[in-house]
Each structure stands twice: as C-alpha cells, then as structure tokens.
Amino acid sequence: SKYETEAQTALNLGSRSADGTVLLYAGEKLSAVEARSTFIDLADNLNITPDVKDAISDLDNAVTLGKDHSILNEKIINLEYRIEKALHTKKKENLAVLVELGAWLEGLHIASKGIVNNYNPSYAEILRQPHIAEIYIDVLAAIIHRTPNEKEKVLLESISKQLLQVAKLVNHTHKESFPLKKVKELNLVAIEIKKIIESNDNLPKK
C-alpha cells in the first residue's frame, strides 16, 4: 500500500521488517516472500531501495542457500543498518526512529500474541521492558512538535496515547511473574496500535 505520509510508511516498513524476520526464523518462506514484496514497496515509497538493494540481495541469497539462523540474523542486522544509514543520509532521522518504533511495536504484538496462546511465566518475562515505551513517548513528542504535517501529527499522537497504555503494562516491576491477564491486555493494545499504523482509509492505493 502507498501511505499518505512518510511517517506512516516508515512505521509500516519497520513493522513488515519484524514480520519478515519472524517468518524467516519460523521457516515460513512463502509468507516471508510476501512480506519481502511489501517491504520493497515501502522502501520504494521512501526512495531508499537503491541504498538497501545489496543488503536485500545478501539476505535473499542466505535464505536460498538455507543458511542457519546466525547467518540470517547477521544479514537482517545489516539490512536494518542500511535502512537507518540511508534515512540519515537523506536527513530524515525522524523516519529512521519511526522504522525502529514500527519494528518494536510489531515485535510486541507478535510476542504478546504468542504468549497469550501458550502462556508460560518464563516466556512472559520478555515483555518486562521498563522505560522503552517511555523513551519512545518522549521521542514521538519531539517529532510531533517538529512536524508541519497535520495528518502526521494526528497519526503519531494516536500512537503516543496507546504507548502510554503499553508503558503501564510493560513496566511490570513486581516480584511475581508477568501475569496472563496483563499479557492479554498488552496484546489488545498492540492490536489497536497495529490497526492505527496500517489504517489506509480513503488513501490512494499503489
């Protein structure tokens, strides 16, 4: 899809990156190919495809050759670095941060969904992430303050409000395990954020 603002495109690029990574590790190559196609469309929309095409090719080759997870992880990290470098080179540091945020939020969505479906106190510990949500709330506030685009402001303010709920849930610092009730609450918020990020109502389709 083609989104109306670069901010939304960047958030979705990060989200699709997280999806693709999980699918590759799970061995779901067909779905990973679909995620790759969407990823490239979004990279095109941010005009960074020429900067990341070599990293994409390296990852493709590693997948085709059936390399192990350590090699795949190395190629994925390189691709993430190339995306960040390309956006910084274009003086679009805000977008680089939003790509990271999109990936983190999708990771939160995937992890909370998996733990709800197969709850285990030790698995749930990965959701105990003090301060990460607060950092992103502060970063979003700065981006919102700087952007002249009203639609971008509305989008980022909506996400920021949801992040306040995420912060309350992931900053679980009690001595007991991260309870299933909180994991379910977190997953519902993550689903809502995913809807906001992916919403394309009344926007032109690519």
CSV table of C-alpha atoms in Angstrom, one decimal:
chain,number,residue,atom,x,y,z
A,1,SER,CA,0.0,0.0,0.0
A,2,LYS,CA,1.0,3.6,-0.5
A,3,TYR,CA,0.5,5.7,2.6
A,4,GLU,CA,-0.1,9.4,2.6
A,5,THR,CA,2.7,10.4,5.0
A,6,GLU,CA,6.3,9.3,5.1
A,7,ALA,CA,5.9,8.8,8.9
A,8,GLN,CA,3.2,6.1,8.3
A,9,THR,CA,5.3,4.5,5.6
A,10,ALA,CA,8.3,4.3,7.9
A,11,LEU,CA,6.3,2.7,10.7
A,12,ASN,CA,4.9,0.1,8.3
A,13,LEU,CA,8.4,-0.5,6.9
A,14,GLY,CA,9.6,-1.3,10.4
A,15,SER,CA,6.6,-3.5,11.1
A,16,ARG,CA,7.0,-5.5,7.9
A,17,SER,CA,10.7,-5.9,8.7
A,18,ALA,CA,9.7,-7.5,12.1
A,19,ASP,CA,7.1,-9.7,10.4
A,20,GLY,CA,9.6,-10.9,7.8
A,21,THR,CA,12.2,-11.7,10.4
A,22,VAL,CA,9.8,-13.8,12.4
A,23,LEU,CA,8.6,-15.6,9.3
A,24,LEU,CA,12.1,-16.4,8.2
A,25,TYR,CA,13.0,-17.9,11.6
A,26,ALA,CA,9.8,-19.9,11.6
A,27,GLY,CA,10.7,-21.3,8.1
A,28,GLU,CA,7.5,-19.9,6.6
A,29,LYS,CA,9.2,-18.9,3.3
A,30,LEU,CA,6.1,-18.3,1.2
A,31,SER,CA,4.7,-15.8,3.8
A,32,ALA,CA,8.2,-14.3,4.1
A,33,VAL,CA,8.3,-13.7,0.3
A,34,GLU,CA,5.0,-11.8,0.6
A,35,ALA,CA,6.4,-9.7,3.5
A,36,ARG,CA,9.5,-9.0,1.4
A,37,SER,CA,7.4,-7.7,-1.5
A,38,THR,CA,5.5,-5.3,0.8
A,39,PHE,CA,8.8,-4.3,2.4
A,40,ILE,CA,10.3,-3.4,-1.0
A,41,ASP,CA,7.2,-1.4,-2.0
A,42,LEU,CA,7.5,0.6,1.2
A,43,ALA,CA,11.3,1.2,0.7
A,44,ASP,CA,10.5,2.4,-2.8
A,45,ASN,CA,8.0,4.9,-1.3
A,46,LEU,CA,10.7,6.3,0.9
A,47,ASN,CA,13.2,6.3,-2.0
A,48,ILE,CA,15.8,4.2,-0.3
A,49,THR,CA,15.6,1.0,-2.4
A,50,PRO,CA,18.9,1.8,-4.2
A,51,ASP,CA,20.6,2.1,-0.8
A,52,VAL,CA,19.4,-1.2,0.5
A,53,LYS,CA,19.2,-3.4,-2.6
A,54,ASP,CA,22.6,-5.1,-1.9
A,55,ALA,CA,21.6,-5.9,1.7
A,56,ILE,CA,18.3,-7.4,0.4
A,57,SER,CA,20.1,-9.5,-2.1
A,58,ASP,CA,22.5,-10.8,0.5
A,59,LEU,CA,19.6,-11.8,2.7
A,60,ASP,CA,17.8,-13.4,-0.3
A,61,ASN,CA,21.0,-15.5,-1.0
A,62,ALA,CA,21.3,-16.6,2.6
A,63,VAL,CA,17.7,-17.7,2.6
A,64,THR,CA,18.0,-19.5,-0.8
A,65,LEU,CA,21.1,-21.3,0.4
A,66,GLY,CA,19.4,-22.4,3.6
A,67,LYS,CA,21.9,-20.7,5.9
A,68,ASP,CA,21.4,-21.1,9.7
A,69,HIS,CA,19.8,-18.5,12.0
A,70,SER,CA,23.1,-16.9,13.0
A,71,ILE,CA,23.9,-16.0,9.3
A,72,LEU,CA,20.3,-14.9,8.7
A,73,ASN,CA,20.5,-12.7,11.8
A,74,GLU,CA,23.7,-11.1,10.6
A,75,LYS,CA,22.1,-10.3,7.2
A,76,ILE,CA,19.0,-8.9,8.8
A,77,ILE,CA,21.1,-6.6,11.1
A,78,ASN,CA,23.0,-5.4,8.1
A,79,LEU,CA,19.7,-4.6,6.3
A,80,GLU,CA,18.4,-2.7,9.3
A,81,TYR,CA,21.7,-0.8,9.4
A,82,ARG,CA,21.5,0.1,5.7
A,83,ILE,CA,17.9,1.4,6.1
A,84,GLU,CA,19.0,3.6,9.1
A,85,LYS,CA,22.1,4.9,7.2
A,86,ALA,CA,20.0,5.7,4.1
A,87,LEU,CA,17.5,7.7,6.0
A,88,HIS,CA,20.2,9.5,8.0
A,89,THR,CA,22.0,10.3,4.7
A,90,LYS,CA,18.8,11.9,3.4
A,91,LYS,CA,18.5,13.9,6.6
A,92,LYS,CA,15.4,12.0,7.6
A,93,GLU,CA,16.5,10.9,11.1
A,94,ASN,CA,12.8,11.1,12.3
A,95,LEU,CA,11.9,8.4,9.8
A,96,ALA,CA,14.8,6.2,11.0
A,97,VAL,CA,13.4,6.3,14.5
A,98,LEU,CA,9.9,5.5,13.3
A,99,VAL,CA,11.2,2.5,11.4
A,100,GLU,CA,12.7,1.3,14.7
A,101,LEU,CA,9.5,2.0,16.6
A,102,GLY,CA,7.4,0.2,14.0
A,103,ALA,CA,9.6,-2.9,14.4
A,104,TRP,CA,9.5,-2.8,18.2
A,105,LEU,CA,5.7,-2.4,18.2
A,106,GLU,CA,5.2,-5.3,15.8
A,107,GLY,CA,7.6,-7.4,17.9
A,108,LEU,CA,5.5,-6.6,20.9
A,109,HIS,CA,2.3,-7.6,19.0
A,110,ILE,CA,3.8,-10.9,17.9
A,111,ALA,CA,5.3,-11.8,21.3
A,112,SER,CA,2.2,-10.9,23.3
A,113,LYS,CA,0.0,-12.9,20.8
A,114,GLY,CA,2.3,-15.9,21.1
A,115,ILE,CA,2.4,-15.8,24.9
A,116,VAL,CA,-1.4,-15.4,25.2
A,117,ASN,CA,-1.7,-18.6,23.0
A,118,ASN,CA,0.9,-20.5,25.0
A,119,TYR,CA,1.3,-18.8,28.4
A,120,ASN,CA,4.4,-19.6,30.3
A,121,PRO,CA,5.7,-17.3,33.1
A,122,SER,CA,9.3,-17.6,31.8
A,123,TYR,CA,8.2,-16.6,28.2
A,124,ALA,CA,6.2,-13.7,29.6
A,125,GLU,CA,9.4,-12.2,31.1
A,126,ILE,CA,10.4,-10.9,27.7
A,127,LEU,CA,7.5,-8.4,28.0
A,128,ARG,CA,9.0,-6.8,31.1
A,129,GLN,CA,10.7,-3.9,29.4
A,130,PRO,CA,11.0,-0.9,31.8
A,131,HIS,CA,11.5,2.5,30.2
A,132,ILE,CA,11.5,1.5,26.5
A,133,ALA,CA,7.9,2.7,25.9
A,134,GLU,CA,8.6,5.9,27.9
A,135,ILE,CA,11.6,6.6,25.6
A,136,TYR,CA,9.5,6.3,22.5
A,137,ILE,CA,6.8,8.5,24.0
A,138,ASP,CA,9.4,11.2,24.6
A,139,VAL,CA,10.8,10.7,21.1
A,140,LEU,CA,7.3,10.9,19.5
A,141,ALA,CA,6.6,14.1,21.4
A,142,ALA,CA,9.7,15.7,19.9
A,143,ILE,CA,8.8,14.5,16.3
A,144,ILE,CA,5.2,15.7,16.8
A,145,HIS,CA,6.5,19.1,17.9
A,146,ARG,CA,8.7,19.4,14.8
A,147,THR,CA,6.4,18.1,12.0
A,148,PRO,CA,4.4,20.7,10.0
A,149,ASN,CA,2.2,17.9,8.6
A,150,GLU,CA,-1.1,17.8,10.4
A,151,LYS,CA,-2.0,14.2,9.3
A,152,GLU,CA,1.3,13.1,10.6
A,153,LYS,CA,0.7,14.7,13.9
A,154,VAL,CA,-2.7,13.1,14.3
A,155,LEU,CA,-1.2,9.6,13.5
A,156,LEU,CA,1.7,10.0,15.9
A,157,GLU,CA,-0.5,11.4,18.7
A,158,SER,CA,-2.8,8.4,18.3
A,159,ILE,CA,0.1,6.0,18.7
A,160,SER,CA,1.6,8.0,21.6
A,161,LYS,CA,-1.7,7.7,23.5
A,162,GLN,CA,-1.6,3.9,23.0
A,163,LEU,CA,2.0,3.9,24.1
A,164,LEU,CA,1.0,5.3,27.4
A,165,GLN,CA,-1.0,2.1,28.0
A,166,VAL,CA,1.9,0.0,26.8
A,167,ALA,CA,4.2,1.7,29.2
A,168,LYS,CA,1.9,0.9,32.2
A,169,LEU,CA,1.8,-2.7,31.2
A,170,VAL,CA,5.4,-3.5,30.2
A,171,ASN,CA,6.8,-1.7,33.2
A,172,HIS,CA,5.7,-4.5,35.4
A,173,THR,CA,8.2,-4.4,38.2
A,174,HIS,CA,6.5,-6.6,40.8
A,175,LYS,CA,8.4,-9.6,42.1
A,176,GLU,CA,5.7,-12.0,40.8
A,177,SER,CA,5.7,-13.3,37.2
A,178,PHE,CA,4.2,-11.2,34.4
A,179,PRO,CA,0.5,-12.4,34.7
A,180,LEU,CA,-1.5,-13.7,31.8
A,181,LYS,CA,-4.2,-11.0,32.5
A,182,LYS,CA,-1.6,-8.3,31.7
A,183,VAL,CA,-0.3,-10.2,28.7
A,184,LYS,CA,-3.9,-10.2,27.3
A,185,GLU,CA,-4.3,-6.5,28.0
A,186,LEU,CA,-1.0,-5.8,26.3
A,187,ASN,CA,-1.9,-7.8,23.2
A,188,LEU,CA,-5.2,-5.9,22.9
A,189,VAL,CA,-3.3,-2.6,22.9
A,190,ALA,CA,-0.8,-3.9,20.4
A,191,ILE,CA,-3.6,-4.9,18.1
A,192,GLU,CA,-5.1,-1.5,18.3
A,193,ILE,CA,-1.7,0.1,17.5
A,194,LYS,CA,-1.3,-2.2,14.6
A,195,LYS,CA,-4.7,-1.1,13.2
A,196,ILE,CA,-3.7,2.6,13.6
A,197,ILE,CA,-0.3,2.0,11.8
A,198,GLU,CA,-1.8,0.0,9.0
A,199,SER,CA,-5.0,2.1,8.5
A,200,ASN,CA,-5.2,3.4,5.0
A,201,ASP,CA,-8.8,4.6,4.8
A,202,ASN,CA,-9.5,6.9,1.9
A,203,LEU,CA,-5.9,7.0,0.9
A,204,PRO,CA,-4.8,6.2,-2.7
A,205,LYS,CA,-3.7,2.7,-3.2
A,206,LYS,CA,-0.5,1.9,-5.0
